[in-house]
GROMACS .gro file of N, CA and C in nm:
model
  516
    1UNK      N    1  -2.415  -2.331  -6.225
    1UNK     CA    2  -2.429  -2.378  -6.090
    1UNK      C    3  -2.301  -2.357  -6.011
    2UNK      N    4  -2.192  -2.390  -6.080
    2UNK     CA    5  -2.063  -2.374  -6.015
    2UNK      C    6  -2.036  -2.227  -5.986
    3UNK      N    7  -2.079  -2.141  -6.073
    3UNK     CA    8  -2.061  -1.998  -6.056
    3UNK      C    9  -2.140  -1.946  -5.936
    4UNK      N   10  -2.259  -2.000  -5.913
    4UNK     CA   11  -2.339  -1.955  -5.799
    4UNK      C   12  -2.273  -1.995  -5.667
    5UNK      N   13  -2.210  -2.114  -5.664
    5UNK     CA   14  -2.139  -2.155  -5.542
    5UNK      C   15  -2.021  -2.063  -5.515
    6UNK      N   16  -1.951  -2.025  -5.620
    6UNK     CA   17  -1.838  -1.934  -5.605
    6UNK      C   18  -1.885  -1.796  -5.560
    7UNK      N   19  -1.999  -1.753  -5.611
    7UNK     CA   20  -2.053  -1.622  -5.572
    7UNK      C   21  -2.093  -1.622  -5.425
    8UNK      N   22  -2.159  -1.730  -5.382
    8UNK     CA   23  -2.199  -1.740  -5.241
    8UNK      C   24  -2.076  -1.747  -5.152
    9UNK      N   25  -1.974  -1.823  -5.190
    9UNK     CA   26  -1.851  -1.834  -5.112
    9UNK      C   27  -1.780  -1.700  -5.105
   10UNK      N   28  -1.777  -1.626  -5.215
   10UNK     CA   29  -1.713  -1.495  -5.216
   10UNK      C   30  -1.786  -1.397  -5.125
   11UNK      N   31  -1.919  -1.401  -5.126
   11UNK     CA   32  -1.997  -1.312  -5.040
   11UNK      C   33  -1.970  -1.345  -4.894
   12UNK      N   34  -1.968  -1.474  -4.860
   12UNK     CA   35  -1.942  -1.514  -4.722
   12UNK      C   36  -1.802  -1.473  -4.676
   13UNK      N   37  -1.704  -1.490  -4.763
   13UNK     CA   38  -1.568  -1.452  -4.727
   13UNK      C   39  -1.553  -1.301  -4.712
   14UNK      N   40  -1.619  -1.226  -4.798
   14UNK     CA   41  -1.607  -1.081  -4.789
   14UNK      C   42  -1.679  -1.025  -4.667
   15UNK      N   43  -1.787  -1.087  -4.625
   15UNK     CA   44  -1.853  -1.040  -4.503
   15UNK      C   45  -1.768  -1.071  -4.381
   16UNK      N   46  -1.682  -1.169  -4.392
   16UNK     CA   47  -1.592  -1.201  -4.281
   16UNK      C   48  -1.485  -1.097  -4.261
   17UNK      N   49  -1.465  -1.008  -4.356
   17UNK     CA   50  -1.364  -0.904  -4.342
   17UNK      C   51  -1.414  -0.785  -4.264
   18UNK      N   52  -1.541  -0.784  -4.233
   18UNK     CA   53  -1.596  -0.676  -4.154
   18UNK      C   54  -1.549  -0.693  -4.010
   19UNK      N   55  -1.470  -0.600  -3.960
   19UNK     CA   56  -1.421  -0.613  -3.822
   19UNK      C   57  -1.477  -0.500  -3.739
   20UNK      N   58  -1.495  -0.529  -3.615
   20UNK     CA   59  -1.538  -0.429  -3.518
   20UNK      C   60  -1.412  -0.364  -3.466
   21UNK      N   61  -1.386  -0.243  -3.513
   21UNK     CA   62  -1.260  -0.180  -3.475
   21UNK      C   63  -1.279  -0.091  -3.354
   22UNK      N   64  -1.211  -0.126  -3.251
   22UNK     CA   65  -1.199  -0.043  -3.133
   22UNK      C   66  -1.058  -0.068  -3.084
   23UNK      N   67  -0.987   0.036  -3.042
   23UNK     CA   68  -0.847   0.014  -3.009
   23UNK      C   69  -0.833  -0.082  -2.891
   24UNK      N   70  -0.713  -0.127  -2.869
   24UNK     CA   71  -0.691  -0.229  -2.767
   24UNK      C   72  -0.671  -0.170  -2.628
   25UNK      N   73  -0.694  -0.039  -2.613
   25UNK     CA   74  -0.679   0.026  -2.483
   25UNK      C   75  -0.813   0.075  -2.432
   26UNK      N   76  -0.822   0.087  -2.299
   26UNK     CA   77  -0.946   0.132  -2.237
   26UNK      C   78  -0.910   0.219  -2.118
   27UNK      N   79  -0.988   0.324  -2.096
   27UNK     CA   80  -0.967   0.413  -1.981
   27UNK      C   81  -1.058   0.368  -1.867
   28UNK      N   82  -0.998   0.348  -1.750
   28UNK     CA   83  -1.072   0.305  -1.631
   28UNK      C   84  -1.059   0.410  -1.522
   29UNK      N   85  -1.156   0.410  -1.431
   29UNK     CA   86  -1.152   0.495  -1.313
   29UNK      C   87  -1.165   0.404  -1.191
   30UNK      N   88  -1.071   0.417  -1.098
   30UNK     CA   89  -1.078   0.340  -0.973
   30UNK      C   90  -1.122   0.435  -0.864
   31UNK      N   91  -1.233   0.401  -0.797
   31UNK     CA   92  -1.289   0.486  -0.691
   31UNK      C   93  -1.280   0.416  -0.558
   32UNK      N   94  -1.248   0.492  -0.454
   32UNK     CA   95  -1.254   0.445  -0.315
   32UNK      C   96  -1.330   0.552  -0.238
   33UNK      N   97  -1.463   0.541  -0.229
   33UNK     CA   98  -1.543   0.647  -0.167
   33UNK      C   99  -1.499   0.676  -0.024
   34UNK      N  100  -1.480   0.804   0.005
   34UNK     CA  101  -1.441   0.845   0.139
   34UNK      C  102  -1.292   0.840   0.165
   35UNK      N  103  -1.216   0.781   0.075
   35UNK     CA  104  -1.071   0.770   0.093
   35UNK      C  105  -1.005   0.818  -0.036
   36UNK      N  106  -0.928   0.923  -0.026
   36UNK     CA  107  -0.861   0.975  -0.145
   36UNK      C  108  -0.716   0.931  -0.147
   37UNK      N  109  -0.663   0.919  -0.267
   37UNK     CA  110  -0.523   0.888  -0.291
   37UNK      C  111  -0.477   0.756  -0.229
   38UNK      N  112  -0.562   0.656  -0.238
   38UNK     CA  113  -0.519   0.521  -0.198
   38UNK      C  114  -0.440   0.462  -0.314
   39UNK      N  115  -0.337   0.386  -0.283
   39UNK     CA  116  -0.258   0.321  -0.388
   39UNK      C  117  -0.331   0.198  -0.436
   40UNK      N  118  -0.359   0.191  -0.566
   40UNK     CA  119  -0.430   0.078  -0.624
   40UNK      C  120  -0.339   0.008  -0.724
   41UNK      N  121  -0.311  -0.117  -0.697
   41UNK     CA  122  -0.230  -0.200  -0.786
   41UNK      C  123  -0.328  -0.281  -0.870
   42UNK      N  124  -0.304  -0.285  -1.001
   42UNK     CA  125  -0.392  -0.357  -1.093
   42UNK      C  126  -0.307  -0.458  -1.169
   43UNK      N  127  -0.357  -0.581  -1.176
   43UNK     CA  128  -0.282  -0.689  -1.239
   43UNK      C  129  -0.371  -0.765  -1.337
   44UNK      N  130  -0.315  -0.800  -1.451
   44UNK     CA  131  -0.374  -0.902  -1.537
   44UNK      C  132  -0.269  -1.010  -1.550
   45UNK      N  133  -0.297  -1.109  -1.631
   45UNK     CA  134  -0.200  -1.216  -1.648
   45UNK      C  135  -0.073  -1.164  -1.716
   46UNK      N  136  -0.085  -1.056  -1.792
   46UNK     CA  137   0.029  -1.005  -1.868
   46UNK      C  138   0.080  -0.869  -1.823
   47UNK      N  139  -0.002  -0.788  -1.758
   47UNK     CA  140   0.035  -0.649  -1.728
   47UNK      C  141   0.016  -0.615  -1.582
   48UNK      N  142   0.087  -0.510  -1.538
   48UNK     CA  143   0.072  -0.456  -1.404
   48UNK      C  144   0.059  -0.305  -1.415
   49UNK      N  145  -0.025  -0.246  -1.329
   49UNK     CA  146  -0.046  -0.102  -1.330
   49UNK      C  147  -0.051  -0.054  -1.186
   50UNK      N  148  -0.020   0.074  -1.167
   50UNK     CA  149  -0.032   0.138  -1.036
   50UNK      C  150  -0.099   0.273  -1.057
   51UNK      N  151  -0.203   0.300  -0.980
   51UNK     CA  152  -0.277   0.426  -0.994
   51UNK      C  153  -0.325   0.469  -0.856
   52UNK      N  154  -0.338   0.599  -0.836
   52UNK     CA  155  -0.400   0.651  -0.715
   52UNK      C  156  -0.550   0.654  -0.737
   53UNK      N  157  -0.625   0.624  -0.632
   53UNK     CA  158  -0.771   0.622  -0.647
   53UNK      C  159  -0.821   0.761  -0.686
   54UNK      N  160  -0.936   0.763  -0.746
   54UNK     CA  161  -1.003   0.880  -0.804
   54UNK      C  162  -0.926   0.938  -0.923
   55UNK      N  163  -0.842   0.857  -0.984
   55UNK     CA  164  -0.770   0.899  -1.104
   55UNK      C  165  -0.797   0.799  -1.216
   56UNK      N  166  -0.788   0.845  -1.340
   56UNK     CA  167  -0.808   0.759  -1.456
   56UNK      C  168  -0.676   0.692  -1.494
   57UNK      N  169  -0.688   0.573  -1.552
   57UNK     CA  170  -0.571   0.501  -1.601
   57UNK      C  171  -0.609   0.433  -1.732
   58UNK      N  172  -0.514   0.424  -1.823
   58UNK     CA  173  -0.536   0.356  -1.951
   58UNK      C  174  -0.475   0.217  -1.940
   59UNK      N  175  -0.557   0.114  -1.964
   59UNK     CA  176  -0.511  -0.025  -1.954
   59UNK      C  177  -0.532  -0.095  -2.088
   60UNK      N  178  -0.460  -0.204  -2.107
   60UNK     CA  179  -0.480  -0.288  -2.225
   60UNK      C  180  -0.608  -0.368  -2.208
   61UNK      N  181  -0.685  -0.378  -2.313
   61UNK     CA  182  -0.801  -0.467  -2.311
   61UNK      C  183  -0.748  -0.610  -2.309
   62UNK      N  184  -0.819  -0.696  -2.241
   62UNK     CA  185  -0.771  -0.834  -2.230
   62UNK      C  186  -0.887  -0.926  -2.198
   63UNK      N  187  -0.871  -1.051  -2.233
   63UNK     CA  188  -0.972  -1.150  -2.197
   63UNK      C  189  -0.951  -1.200  -2.055
   64UNK      N  190  -0.835  -1.167  -1.998
   64UNK     CA  191  -0.802  -1.214  -1.863
   64UNK      C  192  -0.865  -1.124  -1.758
   65UNK      N  193  -0.895  -1.178  -1.641
   65UNK     CA  194  -0.953  -1.096  -1.535
   65UNK      C  195  -0.852  -0.993  -1.484
   66UNK      N  196  -0.903  -0.883  -1.435
   66UNK     CA  197  -0.822  -0.774  -1.381
   66UNK      C  198  -0.836  -0.776  -1.229
   67UNK      N  199  -0.725  -0.793  -1.158
   67UNK     CA  200  -0.726  -0.792  -1.012
   67UNK      C  201  -0.687  -0.652  -0.966
   68UNK      N  202  -0.769  -0.593  -0.881
   68UNK     CA  203  -0.744  -0.459  -0.829
   68UNK      C  204  -0.728  -0.470  -0.678
   69UNK      N  205  -0.618  -0.413  -0.627
   69UNK     CA  206  -0.586  -0.420  -0.484
   69UNK      C  207  -0.554  -0.278  -0.438
   70UNK      N  208  -0.635  -0.222  -0.348
   70UNK     CA  209  -0.614  -0.085  -0.301
   70UNK      C  210  -0.578  -0.087  -0.153
   71UNK      N  211  -0.481   0.001  -0.117
   71UNK     CA  212  -0.437   0.007   0.022
   71UNK      C  213  -0.399   0.149   0.059
   72UNK      N  214  -0.418   0.179   0.188
   72UNK     CA  215  -0.379   0.308   0.242
   72UNK      C  216  -0.359   0.291   0.391
   73UNK      N  217  -0.265   0.367   0.448
   73UNK     CA  218  -0.239   0.359   0.591
   73UNK      C  219  -0.365   0.392   0.670
   74UNK      N  220  -0.392   0.314   0.773
   74UNK     CA  221  -0.508   0.336   0.857
   74UNK      C  222  -0.634   0.268   0.807
   75UNK      N  223  -0.625   0.195   0.694
   75UNK     CA  224  -0.740   0.126   0.637
   75UNK      C  225  -0.702  -0.018   0.603
   76UNK      N  226  -0.802  -0.105   0.608
   76UNK     CA  227  -0.779  -0.242   0.564
   76UNK      C  228  -0.765  -0.244   0.412
   77UNK      N  229  -0.686  -0.337   0.361
   77UNK     CA  230  -0.667  -0.352   0.217
   77UNK      C  231  -0.793  -0.411   0.156
   78UNK      N  232  -0.834  -0.357   0.042
   78UNK     CA  233  -0.952  -0.407  -0.029
   78UNK      C  234  -0.909  -0.457  -0.167
   79UNK      N  235  -0.973  -0.563  -0.213
   79UNK     CA  236  -0.939  -0.615  -0.346
   79UNK      C  237  -1.065  -0.666  -0.415
   80UNK      N  238  -1.057  -0.668  -0.548
   80UNK     CA  239  -1.167  -0.719  -0.628
   80UNK      C  240  -1.108  -0.777  -0.757
   81UNK      N  241  -1.173  -0.880  -0.809
   81UNK     CA  242  -1.133  -0.938  -0.937
   81UNK      C  243  -1.244  -0.904  -1.036
   82UNK      N  244  -1.208  -0.830  -1.141
   82UNK     CA  245  -1.304  -0.783  -1.240
   82UNK      C  246  -1.289  -0.869  -1.366
   83UNK      N  247  -1.396  -0.932  -1.408
   83UNK     CA  248  -1.394  -1.015  -1.529
   83UNK      C  249  -1.416  -0.926  -1.651
   84UNK      N  250  -1.346  -0.957  -1.757
   84UNK     CA  251  -1.370  -0.884  -1.882
   84UNK      C  252  -1.494  -0.943  -1.950
   85UNK      N  253  -1.557  -0.864  -2.033
   85UNK     CA  254  -1.677  -0.907  -2.105
   85UNK      C  255  -1.669  -0.853  -2.248
   86UNK      N  256  -1.757  -0.901  -2.333
   86UNK     CA  257  -1.762  -0.849  -2.469
   86UNK      C  258  -1.813  -0.705  -2.466
   87UNK      N  259  -1.754  -0.620  -2.547
   87UNK     CA  260  -1.801  -0.482  -2.556
   87UNK      C  261  -1.945  -0.481  -2.603
   88UNK      N  262  -2.023  -0.389  -2.552
   88UNK     CA  263  -2.166  -0.383  -2.585
   88UNK      C  264  -2.191  -0.367  -2.735
   89UNK      N  265  -2.120  -0.281  -2.807
   89UNK     CA  266  -2.151  -0.266  -2.950
   89UNK      C  267  -2.112  -0.389  -3.032
   90UNK      N  268  -2.029  -0.475  -2.977
   90UNK     CA  269  -1.981  -0.588  -3.056
   90UNK      C  270  -2.089  -0.696  -3.073
   91UNK      N  271  -2.172  -0.716  -2.974
   91UNK     CA  272  -2.270  -0.825  -2.978
   91UNK      C  273  -2.362  -0.818  -3.100
   92UNK      N  274  -2.426  -0.704  -3.133
   92UNK     CA  275  -2.512  -0.703  -3.252
   92UNK      C  276  -2.435  -0.721  -3.381
   93UNK      N  277  -2.310  -0.677  -3.383
   93UNK     CA  278  -2.232  -0.688  -3.506
   93UNK      C  279  -2.173  -0.827  -3.523
   94UNK      N  280  -2.182  -0.909  -3.421
   94UNK     CA  281  -2.120  -1.041  -3.425
   94UNK      C  282  -2.178  -1.128  -3.537
   95UNK      N  283  -2.306  -1.112  -3.568
   95UNK     CA  284  -2.370  -1.193  -3.671
   95UNK      C  285  -2.310  -1.160  -3.808
   96UNK      N  286  -2.296  -1.031  -3.838
   96UNK     CA  287  -2.244  -0.991  -3.968
   96UNK      C  288  -2.091  -0.991  -3.973
   97UNK      N  289  -2.029  -1.009  -3.860
   97UNK     CA  290  -1.884  -0.997  -3.853
   97UNK      C  291  -1.813  -1.111  -3.925
   98UNK      N  292  -1.865  -1.228  -3.918
   98UNK     CA  293  -1.802  -1.340  -3.986
   98UNK      C  294  -1.683  -1.396  -3.910
   99UNK      N  295  -1.631  -1.506  -3.960
   99UNK     CA  296  -1.524  -1.578  -3.892
   99UNK      C  297  -1.392  -1.501  -3.893
  100UNK      N  298  -1.355  -1.445  -4.006
  100UNK     CA  299  -1.225  -1.377  -4.017
  100UNK      C  300  -1.222  -1.254  -3.927
  101UNK      N  301  -1.326  -1.173  -3.931
  101UNK     CA  302  -1.331  -1.052  -3.849
  101UNK      C  303  -1.336  -1.084  -3.701
  102UNK      N  304  -1.415  -1.185  -3.664
  102UNK     CA  305  -1.425  -1.223  -3.523
  102UNK      C  306  -1.291  -1.275  -3.472
  103UNK      N  307  -1.221  -1.350  -3.556
  103UNK     CA  308  -1.089  -1.400  -3.516
  103UNK      C  309  -0.992  -1.285  -3.495
  104UNK      N  310  -0.991  -1.191  -3.588
  104UNK     CA  311  -0.902  -1.075  -3.575
  104UNK      C  312  -0.935  -0.994  -3.449
  105UNK      N  313  -1.062  -0.968  -3.426
  105UNK     CA  314  -1.103  -0.890  -3.309
  105UNK      C  315  -1.067  -0.962  -3.180
  106UNK      N  316  -1.082  -1.093  -3.179
  106UNK     CA  317  -1.049  -1.170  -3.059
  106UNK      C  318  -0.900  -1.167  -3.033
  107UNK      N  319  -0.820  -1.185  -3.135
  107UNK     CA  320  -0.675  -1.186  -3.117
  107UNK      C  321  -0.621  -1.048  -3.080
  108UNK      N  322  -0.682  -0.943  -3.127
  108UNK     CA  323  -0.636  -0.808  -3.093
  108UNK      C  324  -0.696  -0.758  -2.962
  109UNK      N  325  -0.784  -0.837  -2.901
  109UNK     CA  326  -0.850  -0.804  -2.773
  109UNK      C  327  -0.940  -0.681  -2.781
  110UNK      N  328  -0.974  -0.636  -2.900
  110UNK     CA  329  -1.057  -0.516  -2.911
  110UNK      C  330  -1.203  -0.543  -2.876
  111UNK      N  331  -1.243  -0.668  -2.867
  111UNK     CA  332  -1.383  -0.697  -2.834
  111UNK      C  333  -1.405  -0.709  -2.684
  112UNK      N  334  -1.297  -0.711  -2.605
  112UNK     CA  335  -1.311  -0.726  -2.461
  112UNK      C  336  -1.310  -0.590  -2.393
  113UNK      N  337  -1.377  -0.580  -2.280
  113UNK     CA  338  -1.380  -0.455  -2.205
  113UNK      C  339  -1.401  -0.485  -2.057
  114UNK      N  340  -1.350  -0.395  -1.975
  114UNK     CA  341  -1.375  -0.397  -1.831
  114UNK      C  342  -1.477  -0.287  -1.801
  115UNK      N  343  -1.541  -0.291  -1.685
  115UNK     CA  344  -1.630  -0.180  -1.649
  115UNK      C  345  -1.552  -0.048  -1.647
  116UNK      N  346  -1.617   0.060  -1.685
  116UNK     CA  347  -1.548   0.190  -1.690
  116UNK      C  348  -1.507   0.240  -1.552
  117UNK      N  349  -1.584   0.205  -1.449
  117UNK     CA  350  -1.555   0.248  -1.312
  117UNK      C  351  -1.549   0.127  -1.221
  118UNK      N  352  -1.443   0.119  -1.143
  118UNK     CA  353  -1.427   0.011  -1.046
  118UNK      C  354  -1.427   0.075  -0.908
  119UNK      N  355  -1.516   0.029  -0.820
  119UNK     CA  356  -1.531   0.089  -0.687
  119UNK      C  357  -1.492  -0.012  -0.580
  120UNK      N  358  -1.405   0.030  -0.490
  120UNK     CA  359  -1.364  -0.052  -0.376
  120UNK      C  360  -1.390   0.026  -0.248
  121UNK      N  361  -1.437  -0.043  -0.145
  121UNK     CA  362  -1.465   0.019  -0.016
  121UNK      C  363  -1.349  -0.014   0.078
  122UNK      N  364  -1.282   0.089   0.127
  122UNK     CA  365  -1.175   0.070   0.225
  122UNK      C  366  -1.232   0.096   0.364
  123UNK      N  367  -1.225  -0.004   0.450
  123UNK     CA  368  -1.276   0.010   0.586
  123UNK      C  369  -1.166   0.057   0.679
  124UNK      N  370  -1.197   0.152   0.769
  124UNK     CA  371  -1.092   0.202   0.859
  124UNK      C  372  -1.056   0.097   0.964
  125UNK      N  373  -0.930   0.096   1.001
  125UNK     CA  374  -0.884   0.008   1.108
  125UNK      C  375  -0.921   0.072   1.241
  126UNK      N  376  -0.944  -0.011   1.345
  126UNK     CA  377  -0.974   0.048   1.476
  126UNK      C  378  -0.851   0.119   1.530
  127UNK      N  379  -0.872   0.216   1.619
  127UNK     CA  380  -0.757   0.286   1.674
  127UNK      C  381  -0.665   0.190   1.749
  128UNK      N  382  -0.539   0.210   1.735
  128UNK     CA  383  -0.440   0.125   1.800
  128UNK      C  384  -0.406   0.184   1.937
  129UNK      N  385  -0.386   0.095   2.037
  129UNK     CA  386  -0.340   0.142   2.166
  129UNK      C  387  -0.193   0.178   2.154
  130UNK      N  388  -0.162   0.293   2.204
  130UNK     CA  389  -0.023   0.335   2.201
  130UNK      C  390   0.053   0.267   2.314
  131UNK      N  391   0.181   0.243   2.297
  131UNK     CA  392   0.258   0.183   2.406
  131UNK      C  393   0.262   0.281   2.523
  132UNK      N  394   0.278   0.229   2.646
  132UNK     CA  395   0.279   0.320   2.761
  132UNK      C  396   0.394   0.420   2.748
  133UNK      N  397   0.362   0.541   2.786
  133UNK     CA  398   0.462   0.647   2.775
  133UNK      C  399   0.559   0.635   2.891
  134UNK      N  400   0.686   0.637   2.860
  134UNK     CA  401   0.787   0.629   2.964
  134UNK      C  402   0.799   0.765   3.031
  135UNK      N  403   0.797   0.761   3.163
  135UNK     CA  404   0.815   0.886   3.236
  135UNK      C  405   0.963   0.923   3.229
  136UNK      N  406   0.990   1.048   3.219
  136UNK     CA  407   1.131   1.086   3.212
  136UNK      C  408   1.202   1.053   3.342
  137UNK      N  409   1.326   1.021   3.327
  137UNK     CA  410   1.405   0.988   3.445
  137UNK      C  411   1.432   1.117   3.523
  138UNK      N  412   1.407   1.112   3.654
  138UNK     CA  413   1.430   1.228   3.740
  138UNK      C  414   1.550   1.195   3.827
  139UNK      N  415   1.648   1.282   3.822
  139UNK     CA  416   1.767   1.263   3.904
  139UNK      C  417   1.749   1.345   4.031
  140UNK      N  418   1.746   1.277   4.143
  140UNK     CA  419   1.733   1.346   4.271
  140UNK      C  420   1.872   1.373   4.325
  141UNK      N  421   1.889   1.494   4.373
  141UNK     CA  422   2.016   1.523   4.436
  141UNK      C  423   2.010   1.471   4.579
  142UNK      N  424   2.113   1.399   4.614
  142UNK     CA  425   2.119   1.345   4.749
  142UNK      C  426   2.166   1.453   4.845
  143UNK      N  427   2.112   1.448   4.965
  143UNK     CA  428   2.158   1.541   5.067
  143UNK      C  429   2.298   1.499   5.109
  144UNK      N  430   2.383   1.597   5.134
  144UNK     CA  431   2.518   1.558   5.173
  144UNK      C  432   2.515   1.479   5.304
  145UNK      N  433   2.602   1.383   5.309
  145UNK     CA  434   2.610   1.300   5.430
  145UNK      C  435   2.662   1.385   5.547
  146UNK      N  436   2.611   1.360   5.666
  146UNK     CA  437   2.661   1.438   5.780
  146UNK      C  438   2.810   1.408   5.803
  147UNK      N  439   2.879   1.509   5.849
  147UNK     CA  440   3.022   1.493   5.876
  147UNK      C  441   3.039   1.388   5.985
  148UNK      N  442   3.141   1.306   5.968
  148UNK     CA  443   3.159   1.203   6.071
  148UNK      C  444   3.195   1.268   6.206
  149UNK      N  445   3.143   1.211   6.307
  149UNK     CA  446   3.172   1.260   6.444
  149UNK      C  447   3.317   1.224   6.479
  150UNK      N  448   3.386   1.317   6.544
  150UNK     CA  449   3.525   1.284   6.579
  150UNK      C  450   3.528   1.164   6.674
  151UNK      N  451   3.623   1.083   6.650
  151UNK     CA  452   3.638   0.964   6.734
  151UNK      C  453   3.692   1.005   6.871
  152UNK      N  454   3.633   0.953   6.972
  152UNK     CA  455   3.682   0.989   7.106
  152UNK      C  456   3.824   0.934   7.128
  153UNK      N  457   3.905   1.015   7.192
  153UNK     CA  458   4.042   0.973   7.224
  153UNK      C  459   4.036   0.893   7.353
  154UNK      N  460   4.089   0.775   7.349
  154UNK     CA  461   4.078   0.687   7.465
  154UNK      C  462   4.192   0.707   7.565
  155UNK      N  463   4.308   0.739   7.520
  155UNK     CA  464   4.421   0.750   7.614
  155UNK      C  465   4.489   0.887   7.603
  156UNK      N  466   4.415   0.987   7.630
  156UNK     CA  467   4.472   1.121   7.625
  156UNK      C  468   4.524   1.159   7.765
  157UNK      N  469   4.640   1.225   7.769
  157UNK     CA  470   4.690   1.265   7.902
  157UNK      C  471   4.606   1.381   7.957
  158UNK      N  472   4.598   1.392   8.084
  158UNK     CA  473   4.523   1.502   8.142
  158UNK      C  474   4.587   1.636   8.099
  159UNK      N  475   4.510   1.743   8.091
  159UNK     CA  476   4.564   1.869   8.044
  159UNK      C  477   4.681   1.921   8.130
  160UNK      N  478   4.679   1.896   8.254
  160UNK     CA  479   4.787   1.944   8.340
  160UNK      C  480   4.918   1.876   8.305
  161UNK      N  481   4.910   1.748   8.272
  161UNK     CA  482   5.032   1.674   8.236
  161UNK      C  483   5.086   1.725   8.104
  162UNK      N  484   4.997   1.765   8.015
  162UNK     CA  485   5.042   1.815   7.885
  162UNK      C  486   5.112   1.949   7.903
  163UNK      N  487   5.059   2.032   7.991
  163UNK     CA  488   5.122   2.161   8.016
  163UNK      C  489   5.260   2.143   8.077
  164UNK      N  490   5.271   2.049   8.166
  164UNK     CA  491   5.398   2.021   8.233
  164UNK      C  492   5.501   1.979   8.131
  165UNK      N  493   5.464   1.886   8.040
  165UNK     CA  494   5.561   1.838   7.942
  165UNK      C  495   5.596   1.949   7.843
  166UNK      N  496   5.504   2.037   7.816
  166UNK     CA  497   5.531   2.147   7.725
  166UNK      C  498   5.630   2.245   7.788
  167UNK      N  499   5.611   2.273   7.914
  167UNK     CA  500   5.701   2.364   7.984
  167UNK      C  501   5.842   2.306   7.989
  168UNK      N  502   5.855   2.177   8.008
  168UNK     CA  503   5.986   2.114   8.013
  168UNK      C  504   6.055   2.126   7.878
  169UNK      N  505   5.982   2.107   7.772
  169UNK     CA  506   6.043   2.114   7.640
  169UNK      C  507   6.084   2.256   7.605
  170UNK      N  508   6.015   2.353   7.658
  170UNK     CA  509   6.047   2.491   7.629
  170UNK      C  510   6.169   2.538   7.709
  171UNK      N  511   6.191   2.479   7.822
  171UNK     CA  512   6.302   2.518   7.906
  171UNK      C  513   6.432   2.469   7.846
  172UNK      N  514   6.436   2.376   7.781
  172UNK     CA  515   6.558   2.322   7.728
  172UNK      C  516   6.607   2.399   7.614
   0.00000   0.00000   0.00000
């Protein structure tokens, strides 16, 4: 009887060593339809990534949600929080996996996965009004000022008197 209990315990322990092996990395594609080369920042509780849209990136599998934030000039910023889920092949194997294997898979994060493709829609910003254009400064040349009119002489001697005084000075 004691031997049968040991045999059952050994069988249960050995089935627990069956692990679902999938590496701890996953390849993702971030898409932004209609907008190419948008900068997409990806964050988990432990890691940060930067990728251009329409490109693949390799990320660590994690039980934590993945926040994706995409931005590009002329468009509003778009963001999404992607929850991780159990990998599809892991669910049927979970029954035969046992406690030890499930614990190992959980700690190594190999049972978690994100969707293979993450799509964000970037909406265009409305056109901005440009500031008013400054007209170039125009320098006008001023017309020269008219020459001042000669000031009238108020106490000028008559011309005959001037000739007389001139003749006197020449005679001497």
